[in-house]
PDB file of C-alpha atoms and ligand atoms in Angstrom:
ATOM      1  CA  MET A   1      -9.848 -21.462   9.187  1.00 64.00           C
ATOM      2  CA  GLU A   2     -12.001 -18.944  11.050  1.00 74.00           C
ATOM      3  CA  GLN A   3     -15.060 -17.429   9.332  1.00 87.00           C
ATOM      4  CA  THR A   4     -16.119 -13.849  10.020  1.00 92.00           C
ATOM      5  CA  THR A   5     -19.551 -12.282  10.056  1.00 95.00           C
ATOM      6  CA  LEU A   6     -20.238  -8.842   8.585  1.00 95.00           C
ATOM      7  CA  ASN A   7     -20.734  -7.620  12.113  1.00 96.00           C
ATOM      8  CA  GLU A   8     -17.292  -8.847  13.169  1.00 96.00           C
ATOM      9  CA  ARG A   9     -15.709  -7.204  10.112  1.00 97.00           C
ATOM     10  CA  GLU A  10     -17.370  -3.941  11.047  1.00 98.00           C
ATOM     11  CA  ILE A  11     -15.872  -4.193  14.531  1.00 98.00           C
ATOM     12  CA  PHE A  12     -12.415  -5.003  13.092  1.00 98.00           C
ATOM     13  CA  LEU A  13     -12.751  -2.012  10.762  1.00 98.00           C
ATOM     14  CA  ASP A  14     -13.445   0.246  13.726  1.00 98.00           C
ATOM     15  CA  ILE A  15     -10.353  -1.136  15.472  1.00 98.00           C
ATOM     16  CA  ALA A  16      -8.233  -0.473  12.373  1.00 98.00           C
ATOM     17  CA  THR A  17      -9.680   3.037  12.212  1.00 98.00           C
ATOM     18  CA  GLU A  18      -8.904   3.759  15.859  1.00 98.00           C
ATOM     19  CA  ALA A  19      -5.339   2.529  15.277  1.00 98.00           C
ATOM     20  CA  VAL A  20      -4.609   4.650  12.176  1.00 98.00           C
ATOM     21  CA  MET A  21      -6.152   7.770  13.692  1.00 98.00           C
ATOM     22  CA  SER A  22      -4.088   7.487  16.886  1.00 98.00           C
ATOM     23  CA  ALA A  23      -0.885   7.150  14.830  1.00 98.00           C
ATOM     24  CA  GLY A  24      -1.931   9.938  12.456  1.00 98.00           C
ATOM     25  CA  VAL A  25      -1.958  12.518  15.253  1.00 97.00           C
ATOM     26  CA  ILE A  26       1.651  11.599  16.066  1.00 97.00           C
ATOM     27  CA  LEU A  27       2.754  11.930  12.438  1.00 97.00           C
ATOM     28  CA  GLN A  28       1.130  15.347  12.197  1.00 97.00           C
ATOM     29  CA  ASP A  29       2.819  16.571  15.373  1.00 95.00           C
ATOM     30  CA  LEU A  30       6.300  15.386  14.409  1.00 93.00           C
ATOM     31  CA  LEU A  31       6.389  16.524  10.761  1.00 91.00           C
ATOM     32  CA  GLY A  32       9.403  18.822  10.373  1.00 88.00           C
ATOM     33  CA  GLN A  33      10.436  18.229  14.024  1.00 85.00           C
ATOM     34  CA  LEU A  34      12.520  15.071  13.605  1.00 79.00           C
ATOM     35  CA  GLU A  35      15.710  14.807  15.628  1.00 82.00           C
ATOM     36  CA  LYS A  36      16.739  11.329  14.577  1.00 78.00           C
ATOM     37  CA  ILE A  37      16.679   9.819  11.076  1.00 80.00           C
ATOM     38  CA  GLU A  38      18.494   6.485  10.687  1.00 84.00           C
ATOM     39  CA  GLU A  39      19.074   3.976   7.893  1.00 86.00           C
ATOM     40  CA  LYS A  40      17.742   0.476   8.600  1.00 80.00           C
ATOM     41  CA  GLY A  41      20.254  -1.463   6.520  1.00 78.00           C
ATOM     42  CA  ARG A  42      19.869  -0.713   2.836  1.00 80.00           C
ATOM     43  CA  PRO A  43      20.865   2.773   1.672  1.00 79.00           C
ATOM     44  CA  GLY A  44      17.817   5.029   1.686  1.00 78.00           C
ATOM     45  CA  ASP A  45      15.672   2.718   3.842  1.00 82.00           C
ATOM     46  CA  LEU A  46      14.975   5.171   6.650  1.00 75.00           C
ATOM     47  CA  VAL A  47      13.415   4.939  10.078  1.00 79.00           C
ATOM     48  CA  THR A  48      12.606   7.903  12.297  1.00 86.00           C
ATOM     49  CA  GLU A  49      11.233   8.453  15.781  1.00 92.00           C
ATOM     50  CA  ALA A  50       7.882   9.154  14.092  1.00 92.00           C
ATOM     51  CA  ASP A  51       7.760   5.590  12.671  1.00 93.00           C
ATOM     52  CA  LYS A  52       8.492   4.159  16.121  1.00 95.00           C
ATOM     53  CA  LYS A  53       6.080   6.353  18.096  1.00 96.00           C
ATOM     54  CA  ALA A  54       3.292   5.828  15.570  1.00 98.00           C
ATOM     55  CA  GLU A  55       3.822   2.061  15.731  1.00 98.00           C
ATOM     56  CA  THR A  56       3.715   2.105  19.544  1.00 98.00           C
ATOM     57  CA  ALA A  57       0.351   3.890  19.397  1.00 98.00           C
ATOM     58  CA  ILE A  58      -1.052   1.278  16.975  1.00 98.00           C
ATOM     59  CA  LEU A  59       0.249  -1.617  19.076  1.00 98.00           C
ATOM     60  CA  GLU A  60      -1.415  -0.116  22.135  1.00 98.00           C
ATOM     61  CA  VAL A  61      -4.805  -0.118  20.360  1.00 98.00           C
ATOM     62  CA  LEU A  62      -4.422  -3.687  19.017  1.00 98.00           C
ATOM     63  CA  GLY A  63      -3.043  -5.000  22.312  1.00 96.00           C
ATOM     64  CA  ARG A  64      -6.082  -3.627  24.113  1.00 97.00           C
ATOM     65  CA  ARG A  65      -8.762  -4.602  21.575  1.00 97.00           C
ATOM     66  CA  VAL A  66      -7.529  -7.822  19.939  1.00 97.00           C
ATOM     67  CA  PRO A  67      -4.896  -9.315  22.292  1.00 96.00           C
ATOM     68  CA  HIS A  68      -5.662 -12.805  20.909  1.00 95.00           C
ATOM     69  CA  HIS A  69      -4.607 -11.924  17.311  1.00 97.00           C
ATOM     70  CA  ARG A  70      -1.186 -12.052  15.577  1.00 97.00           C
ATOM     71  CA  ILE A  71       0.636  -8.906  14.457  1.00 97.00           C
ATOM     72  CA  LEU A  72       3.256  -8.168  11.810  1.00 97.00           C
ATOM     73  CA  ALA A  73       4.563  -4.654  12.418  1.00 97.00           C
ATOM     74  CA  GLU A  74       7.171  -3.070  10.144  1.00 96.00           C
ATOM     75  CA  GLU A  75       9.411  -1.804  12.952  1.00 94.00           C
ATOM     76  CA  SER A  76       8.756  -4.454  15.667  1.00 94.00           C
ATOM     77  CA  GLY A  77       8.333  -7.618  13.574  1.00 93.00           C
ATOM     78  CA  LYS A  78       6.114 -10.527  14.623  1.00 95.00           C
ATOM     79  CA  LEU A  79       4.072 -10.174  17.803  1.00 94.00           C
ATOM     80  CA  GLY A  80       0.952 -11.563  19.462  1.00 87.00           C
ATOM     81  CA  ALA A  81      -0.720 -14.967  19.584  1.00 84.00           C
ATOM     82  CA  ILE A  82       1.089 -17.262  17.089  1.00 87.00           C
ATOM     83  CA  GLU A  83      -1.818 -19.707  16.932  1.00 89.00           C
ATOM     84  CA  SER A  84      -4.295 -17.101  15.641  1.00 93.00           C
ATOM     85  CA  ASP A  85      -5.533 -17.176  12.001  1.00 94.00           C
ATOM     86  CA  TYR A  86      -5.857 -13.391  12.124  1.00 97.00           C
ATOM     87  CA  LEU A  87      -2.825 -11.285  11.229  1.00 97.00           C
ATOM     88  CA  TRP A  88      -2.708  -7.494  11.530  1.00 98.00           C
ATOM     89  CA  ALA A  89      -0.141  -6.021   9.127  1.00 98.00           C
ATOM     90  CA  ILE A  90       0.976  -2.574  10.261  1.00 98.00           C
ATOM     91  CA  ASP A  91       2.845   0.175   8.454  1.00 98.00           C
ATOM     92  CA  PRO A  92       3.007   3.035  10.980  1.00 98.00           C
ATOM     93  CA  LEU A  93       4.423   5.466   8.414  1.00 97.00           C
ATOM     94  CA  ASP A  94       4.156   4.519   4.758  1.00 98.00           C
ATOM     95  CA  GLY A  95       6.170   7.149   2.936  1.00 97.00           C
ATOM     96  CA  THR A  96       9.029   7.552   5.393  1.00 95.00           C
ATOM     97  CA  THR A  97      11.388   9.096   2.811  1.00 94.00           C
ATOM     98  CA  ASN A  98       8.784  11.762   1.994  1.00 96.00           C
ATOM     99  CA  TYR A  99       8.204  12.361   5.693  1.00 96.00           C
ATOM    100  CA  ALA A 100      11.913  12.666   6.518  1.00 93.00           C
ATOM    101  CA  HIS A 101      12.065  15.484   3.944  1.00 94.00           C
ATOM    102  CA  SER A 102       8.887  17.126   5.319  1.00 95.00           C
ATOM    103  CA  TYR A 103       7.137  16.265   2.041  1.00 96.00           C
ATOM    104  CA  PRO A 104       3.610  15.592   3.287  1.00 94.00           C
ATOM    105  CA  MET A 105       2.729  12.511   1.263  1.00 97.00           C
ATOM    106  CA  SER A 106       2.575   9.676   3.772  1.00 98.00           C
ATOM    107  CA  ALA A 107       0.006   7.540   5.512  1.00 98.00           C
ATOM    108  CA  VAL A 108      -0.646   5.090   8.292  1.00 98.00           C
ATOM    109  CA  SER A 109      -1.781   1.676   7.045  1.00 98.00           C
ATOM    110  CA  VAL A 110      -3.390  -1.041   9.167  1.00 98.00           C
ATOM    111  CA  GLY A 111      -4.803  -4.143   7.496  1.00 98.00           C
ATOM    112  CA  LEU A 112      -6.213  -7.400   8.806  1.00 98.00           C
ATOM    113  CA  LEU A 113      -5.423 -10.610   6.919  1.00 97.00           C
ATOM    114  CA  LEU A 114      -7.211 -13.919   7.380  1.00 96.00           C
ATOM    115  CA  GLY A 115      -5.370 -16.851   5.812  1.00 91.00           C
ATOM    116  CA  GLY A 116      -3.337 -14.397   3.711  1.00 91.00           C
ATOM    117  CA  VAL A 117      -6.465 -12.669   2.349  1.00 95.00           C
ATOM    118  CA  SER A 118      -6.995  -8.985   3.079  1.00 97.00           C
ATOM    119  CA  LEU A 119     -10.214  -8.732   5.090  1.00 98.00           C
ATOM    120  CA  VAL A 120     -10.290  -5.234   6.555  1.00 98.00           C
ATOM    121  CA  GLY A 121      -8.154  -2.142   6.029  1.00 98.00           C
ATOM    122  CA  ALA A 122      -7.760   1.502   7.043  1.00 98.00           C
ATOM    123  CA  VAL A 123      -5.322   3.963   5.493  1.00 99.00           C
ATOM    124  CA  TYR A 124      -5.072   7.497   6.894  1.00 98.00           C
ATOM    125  CA  ASN A 125      -3.234  10.418   5.339  1.00 98.00           C
ATOM    126  CA  PRO A 126      -3.133  12.957   8.188  1.00 98.00           C
ATOM    127  CA  PHE A 127      -1.809  15.747   5.952  1.00 97.00           C
ATOM    128  CA  ARG A 128      -4.861  15.693   3.698  1.00 98.00           C
ATOM    129  CA  ARG A 129      -7.110  14.451   6.485  1.00 98.00           C
ATOM    130  CA  GLU A 130      -8.181  11.572   4.290  1.00 98.00           C
ATOM    131  CA  LEU A 131      -9.333   8.334   5.867  1.00 98.00           C
ATOM    132  CA  PHE A 132      -9.808   5.376   3.518  1.00 99.00           C
ATOM    133  CA  ARG A 133     -11.634   2.333   4.877  1.00 98.00           C
ATOM    134  CA  GLY A 134     -12.681  -0.982   3.433  1.00 98.00           C
ATOM    135  CA  ALA A 135     -13.930  -4.374   4.583  1.00 98.00           C
ATOM    136  CA  ARG A 136     -14.792  -7.479   2.574  1.00 97.00           C
ATOM    137  CA  GLY A 137     -18.510  -7.301   1.679  1.00 97.00           C
ATOM    138  CA  LEU A 138     -18.938  -3.869   3.253  1.00 97.00           C
ATOM    139  CA  GLY A 139     -17.604  -1.559   0.526  1.00 98.00           C
ATOM    140  CA  ALA A 140     -14.930   1.122   0.532  1.00 98.00           C
ATOM    141  CA  THR A 141     -15.108   4.727   1.651  1.00 98.00           C
ATOM    142  CA  LEU A 142     -13.110   7.958   1.767  1.00 98.00           C
ATOM    143  CA  ASN A 143     -14.027  10.032   4.820  1.00 98.00           C
ATOM    144  CA  TYR A 144     -17.088   7.787   5.207  1.00 98.00           C
ATOM    145  CA  ARG A 145     -18.365   8.389   1.640  1.00 98.00           C
ATOM    146  CA  PRO A 146     -18.442   5.469  -0.848  1.00 98.00           C
ATOM    147  CA  ILE A 147     -15.683   5.426  -3.466  1.00 98.00           C
ATOM    148  CA  ARG A 148     -15.356   3.778  -6.900  1.00 98.00           C
ATOM    149  CA  VAL A 149     -12.481   3.186  -9.280  1.00 98.00           C
ATOM    150  CA  SER A 150     -12.187   5.240 -12.492  1.00 98.00           C
ATOM    151  CA  LYS A 151     -13.949   4.423 -15.761  1.00 98.00           C
ATOM    152  CA  THR A 152     -10.904   4.943 -17.977  1.00 98.00           C
ATOM    153  CA  THR A 153     -10.958   2.378 -20.791  1.00 98.00           C
ATOM    154  CA  GLU A 154      -7.791   3.096 -22.758  1.00 97.00           C
ATOM    155  CA  LEU A 155      -4.217   2.814 -21.633  1.00 97.00           C
ATOM    156  CA  SER A 156      -3.333   5.877 -23.726  1.00 97.00           C
ATOM    157  CA  LYS A 157      -5.758   7.955 -21.604  1.00 98.00           C
ATOM    158  CA  SER A 158      -4.678   6.526 -18.249  1.00 98.00           C
ATOM    159  CA  LEU A 159      -2.619   7.939 -15.367  1.00 98.00           C
ATOM    160  CA  LEU A 160      -0.627   5.266 -13.549  1.00 98.00           C
ATOM    161  CA  VAL A 161       1.605   5.132 -10.487  1.00 98.00           C
ATOM    162  CA  THR A 162       4.493   2.923  -9.432  1.00 98.00           C
ATOM    163  CA  GLY A 163       7.380   2.754  -6.963  1.00 98.00           C
ATOM    164  CA  PHE A 164      10.954   1.531  -6.618  1.00 96.00           C
ATOM    165  CA  ALA A 165      11.950  -0.773  -3.758  1.00 92.00           C
ATOM    166  CA  TYR A 166      14.981  -0.117  -1.547  1.00 88.00           C
ATOM    167  CA  ASP A 167      16.875  -3.060  -3.120  1.00 84.00           C
ATOM    168  CA  ARG A 168      16.948  -1.247  -6.480  1.00 84.00           C
ATOM    169  CA  ARG A 169      20.736  -0.745  -6.361  1.00 83.00           C
ATOM    170  CA  GLU A 170      21.302  -4.469  -5.750  1.00 84.00           C
ATOM    171  CA  THR A 171      19.014  -6.028  -8.350  1.00 86.00           C
ATOM    172  CA  LYS A 172      18.502  -5.970 -12.118  1.00 86.00           C
ATOM    173  CA  ASP A 173      14.764  -6.067 -11.409  1.00 86.00           C
ATOM    174  CA  THR A 174      14.779  -2.293 -10.829  1.00 91.00           C
ATOM    175  CA  ASN A 175      11.407  -1.438 -12.405  1.00 93.00           C
ATOM    176  CA  TYR A 176      13.147   1.375 -14.324  1.00 91.00           C
ATOM    177  CA  PRO A 177      12.471  -0.092 -17.809  1.00 90.00           C
ATOM    178  CA  GLU A 178       8.808  -0.711 -16.933  1.00 92.00           C
ATOM    179  CA  PHE A 179       8.528   2.883 -15.713  1.00 94.00           C
ATOM    180  CA  CYS A 180       9.984   4.304 -18.949  1.00 92.00           C
ATOM    181  CA  TYR A 181       7.947   2.049 -21.168  1.00 92.00           C
ATOM    182  CA  LEU A 182       4.592   2.735 -19.538  1.00 95.00           C
ATOM    183  CA  THR A 183       5.348   6.457 -19.331  1.00 94.00           C
ATOM    184  CA  HIS A 184       5.517   6.320 -23.115  1.00 91.00           C
ATOM    185  CA  LEU A 185       2.164   4.559 -23.511  1.00 94.00           C
ATOM    186  CA  THR A 186       0.045   6.534 -21.024  1.00 97.00           C
ATOM    187  CA  GLN A 187      -0.696  10.100 -19.972  1.00 98.00           C
ATOM    188  CA  GLY A 188       1.928   9.624 -17.263  1.00 98.00           C
ATOM    189  CA  VAL A 189       3.312   7.478 -14.468  1.00 98.00           C
ATOM    190  CA  ARG A 190       3.614   9.016 -11.001  1.00 98.00           C
ATOM    191  CA  ARG A 191       5.858   7.928  -8.100  1.00 98.00           C
ATOM    192  CA  SER A 192       4.205   9.020  -4.861  1.00 98.00           C
ATOM    193  CA  GLY A 193       6.513   7.246  -2.378  1.00 98.00           C
ATOM    194  CA  SER A 194       3.649   5.652  -0.449  1.00 98.00           C
ATOM    195  CA  ALA A 195       2.341   2.268  -1.615  1.00 98.00           C
ATOM    196  CA  SER A 196      -0.770   2.376   0.569  1.00 98.00           C
ATOM    197  CA  LEU A 197      -1.767   5.750  -0.923  1.00 98.00           C
ATOM    198  CA  ASP A 198      -1.074   4.438  -4.427  1.00 98.00           C
ATOM    199  CA  LEU A 199      -3.650   1.706  -3.829  1.00 98.00           C
ATOM    200  CA  THR A 200      -6.209   4.048  -2.271  1.00 98.00           C
ATOM    201  CA  ASP A 201      -5.723   6.640  -5.032  1.00 98.00           C
ATOM    202  CA  VAL A 202      -6.593   3.951  -7.580  1.00 98.00           C
ATOM    203  CA  ALA A 203      -9.536   2.956  -5.360  1.00 98.00           C
ATOM    204  CA  CYS A 204     -11.036   6.451  -5.452  1.00 98.00           C
ATOM    205  CA  GLY A 205     -10.441   6.986  -9.170  1.00 98.00           C
ATOM    206  CA  ARG A 206      -7.650   9.592  -9.050  1.00 98.00           C
ATOM    207  CA  LEU A 207      -5.348   7.092 -10.708  1.00 98.00           C
ATOM    208  CA  ASP A 208      -6.203   4.268 -13.100  1.00 98.00           C
ATOM    209  CA  GLY A 209      -3.556   1.713 -12.181  1.00 98.00           C
ATOM    210  CA  TYR A 210      -0.559   0.834 -10.023  1.00 98.00           C
ATOM    211  CA  TRP A 211       2.153  -1.782 -10.242  1.00 98.00           C
ATOM    212  CA  GLU A 212       5.178  -2.409  -8.062  1.00 98.00           C
ATOM    213  CA  ARG A 213       7.598  -5.145  -6.918  1.00 96.00           C
ATOM    214  CA  GLY A 214       9.542  -5.541  -3.670  1.00 96.00           C
ATOM    215  CA  LEU A 215       6.604  -4.679  -1.435  1.00 98.00           C
ATOM    216  CA  SER A 216       5.985  -6.026   2.074  1.00 97.00           C
ATOM    217  CA  PRO A 217       2.634  -7.241   3.442  1.00 97.00           C
ATOM    218  CA  TRP A 218       2.344  -4.147   5.679  1.00 98.00           C
ATOM    219  CA  ASP A 219       2.554  -1.838   2.614  1.00 98.00           C
ATOM    220  CA  ILE A 220      -0.490  -3.393   0.927  1.00 98.00           C
ATOM    221  CA  ALA A 221      -2.617  -5.389   3.418  1.00 98.00           C
ATOM    222  CA  ALA A 222      -5.057  -2.515   3.977  1.00 98.00           C
ATOM    223  CA  GLY A 223      -5.043  -1.066   0.450  1.00 98.00           C
ATOM    224  CA  ILE A 224      -5.895  -4.375  -1.226  1.00 98.00           C
ATOM    225  CA  VAL A 225      -9.341  -4.747   0.356  1.00 98.00           C
ATOM    226  CA  ILE A 226     -10.079  -1.021  -0.062  1.00 98.00           C
ATOM    227  CA  LEU A 227      -9.299  -1.192  -3.784  1.00 98.00           C
ATOM    228  CA  GLU A 228     -11.171  -4.454  -4.387  1.00 98.00           C
ATOM    229  CA  GLU A 229     -14.228  -3.189  -2.510  1.00 98.00           C
ATOM    230  CA  ALA A 230     -14.120  -0.021  -4.666  1.00 98.00           C
ATOM    231  CA  GLY A 231     -14.485  -2.227  -7.773  1.00 98.00           C
ATOM    232  CA  GLY A 232     -10.795  -2.546  -8.675  1.00 98.00           C
ATOM    233  CA  LYS A 233      -8.770  -5.598  -9.615  1.00 98.00           C
ATOM    234  CA  ILE A 234      -5.492  -6.837  -8.100  1.00 98.00           C
ATOM    235  CA  THR A 235      -3.405  -9.725  -9.410  1.00 98.00           C
ATOM    236  CA  ALA A 236       0.171 -10.706 -10.110  1.00 97.00           C
ATOM    237  CA  TYR A 237       1.695  -8.966 -13.179  1.00 96.00           C
ATOM    238  CA  ASP A 238       0.566 -11.892 -15.405  1.00 95.00           C
ATOM    239  CA  GLU A 239      -3.032 -11.718 -14.060  1.00 97.00           C
ATOM    240  CA  SER A 240      -2.650 -14.878 -11.979  1.00 97.00           C
ATOM    241  CA  PRO A 241      -4.033 -14.669  -8.414  1.00 97.00           C
ATOM    242  CA  LEU A 242      -2.153 -12.332  -6.083  1.00 96.00           C
ATOM    243  CA  SER A 243       0.061 -13.790  -3.404  1.00 95.00           C
ATOM    244  CA  ILE A 244       0.629 -11.098  -0.780  1.00 95.00           C
ATOM    245  CA  GLU A 245       4.006 -12.655   0.090  1.00 93.00           C
ATOM    246  CA  SER A 246       5.314 -12.206  -3.477  1.00 95.00           C
ATOM    247  CA  GLY A 247       5.518  -8.438  -2.959  1.00 95.00           C
ATOM    248  CA  ARG A 248       4.624  -7.896  -6.609  1.00 96.00           C
ATOM    249  CA  LEU A 249       1.229  -6.662  -7.729  1.00 98.00           C
ATOM    250  CA  LEU A 250      -0.773  -5.088 -10.497  1.00 98.00           C
ATOM    251  CA  ALA A 251      -3.782  -3.077  -9.300  1.00 98.00           C
ATOM    252  CA  THR A 252      -6.129  -1.262 -11.662  1.00 98.00           C
ATOM    253  CA  ASN A 253      -9.679  -0.064 -12.247  1.00 98.00           C
ATOM    254  CA  GLY A 254     -10.253  -3.528 -13.777  1.00 98.00           C
ATOM    255  CA  ILE A 255     -10.988  -2.149 -17.261  1.00 98.00           C
ATOM    256  CA  ILE A 256      -7.357  -1.507 -18.263  1.00 98.00           C
ATOM    257  CA  HIS A 257      -5.996  -4.457 -16.268  1.00 98.00           C
ATOM    258  CA  HIS A 258      -5.333  -6.754 -19.218  1.00 98.00           C
ATOM    259  CA  GLN A 259      -3.734  -3.939 -21.242  1.00 97.00           C
ATOM    260  CA  VAL A 260      -1.259  -3.043 -18.462  1.00 98.00           C
ATOM    261  CA  SER A 261      -0.530  -6.710 -17.789  1.00 97.00           C
ATOM    262  CA  GLN A 262       0.220  -7.334 -21.469  1.00 95.00           C
ATOM    263  CA  GLU A 263       2.600  -4.395 -21.649  1.00 94.00           C
ATOM    264  CA  LEU A 264       4.387  -5.481 -18.451  1.00 92.00           C
ATOM    265  CA  ASN A 265       4.737  -9.094 -19.558  1.00 85.00           C
ATOM    266  CA  GLU A 266       4.985  -9.179 -23.313  1.00 76.00           C
ATOM    267  CA  ALA A 267       6.600  -5.936 -24.382  1.00 70.00           C
ATOM    268  CA  LEU A 268       9.217  -5.721 -21.662  1.00 71.00           C
ATOM    269  CA  PRO A 269      11.572  -8.535 -22.636  1.00 72.00           C
ATOM    270  CA  TRP A 270      11.908  -6.747 -25.990  1.00 67.00           C
ATOM    271  CA  LEU A 271      12.526  -3.403 -24.282  1.00 68.00           C
ATOM    272  CA  LYS A 272      15.003  -4.842 -21.779  1.00 66.00           C
ATOM    273  CA  SER A 273      17.161  -6.206 -24.601  1.00 69.00           C
ATOM    274  CA  PHE A 274      18.113  -2.568 -25.308  1.00 61.00           C
ATOM    275  CA  TYR A 275      19.410  -2.137 -21.742  1.00 59.00           C
ATOM    276  CA  LYS A 276      21.922  -5.036 -21.831  1.00 56.00           C
TER     277      LYS A 276
HETATM  278  C1  IPD B 301       7.825   2.375   0.944  1.00 84.88           C
HETATM  279  C2  IPD B 301       6.774   3.146   0.176  1.00 84.88           C
HETATM  280  C3  IPD B 301       7.195   3.304  -1.273  1.00 84.88           C
HETATM  281  C4  IPD B 301       7.494   1.977  -1.934  1.00 84.88           C
HETATM  282  C5  IPD B 301       8.523   1.196  -1.117  1.00 84.88           C
HETATM  283  C6  IPD B 301       8.022   1.031   0.318  1.00 84.88           C
HETATM  284  P1  IPD B 301       8.093   3.007   3.586  1.00 84.88           P
HETATM  285  O1  IPD B 301       7.426   2.197   2.310  1.00 84.88           O
HETATM  286  O2  IPD B 301       5.542   2.502   0.241  1.00 84.88           O
HETATM  287  O3  IPD B 301       6.192   3.923  -2.040  1.00 84.88           O
HETATM  288  O4  IPD B 301       7.992   2.228  -3.225  1.00 84.88           O
HETATM  289  O5  IPD B 301       8.710  -0.074  -1.729  1.00 84.88           O
HETATM  290  O6  IPD B 301       8.952   0.278   1.057  1.00 84.88           O
HETATM  291  O7  IPD B 301       9.497   2.524   3.695  1.00 84.88           O
HETATM  292  O8  IPD B 301       7.996   4.447   3.301  1.00 84.88           O
HETATM  293  O9  IPD B 301       7.226   2.527   4.694  1.00 84.88           O
HETATM  294 CA1   CA B 302       5.755   1.045   3.605  1.00 84.88          CA
HETATM  295 CA1   CA B 303       6.961   2.366   6.894  1.00 84.88          CA
END
């Protein structure tokens, strides 16, 4: 496995930044101007010309600056040098449903994984002009200022966020019971519609925790390193180490992590028995 120096990570972070900024301009220009909105397979799983144009812009940057790396892009699939240990996971428009309705809560997410571990990430919300960046050992920033997770200590005083995957009509694992249950125990649970922004909003302390299932590596590759570098914690629901391929994660300020995990794992079987 390759090792990276801090200097190399800084360079990769600049590449990720160039990529998200170039796509962000496209998303800004096309908001409310879409001519074509299609479904990708599952009902509600949309793709627009904005997703495709933004992805093309990102691929141009990566193709020019790191042609020897692998790529996993949401709309184009696997690309690049298959022998490379480096994998760029790209979500050109995270929050497509919001975007298709001209609801300006979306972002571009570009993360670099090394051996499945999130090394570098940039997430840009062009509608709030917010650029989140993070790299292992180099900290996390919002518009180039350091960020930290919240200091909330009690679940009852926390504000959480979650999401519902596109397979929710085909599975019993809908996340609806978890949503209801944790809404009851906290000051609220939000559903933003953009997984990358959920992670970065926990990273900068606006939210105290986030959980979701059914995610893809491109949704979370960038946000993971940003949140961890901001002092947050990310694991599987049961606090075991995160596997990015599982698509299921619990991300918090660290302080309430065990409390949320307990509620997700211990209280839910009891709650679900009422839904049978
Ligand atoms: C979706 C968003 C949403 C999450 C879904 C994702 P997309 O990504 O991140 O918040 O709940 O699971 O698929 O389709 O807008 O790129
Ligand atoms: Ca996404
Ligand atoms: Ca997307």
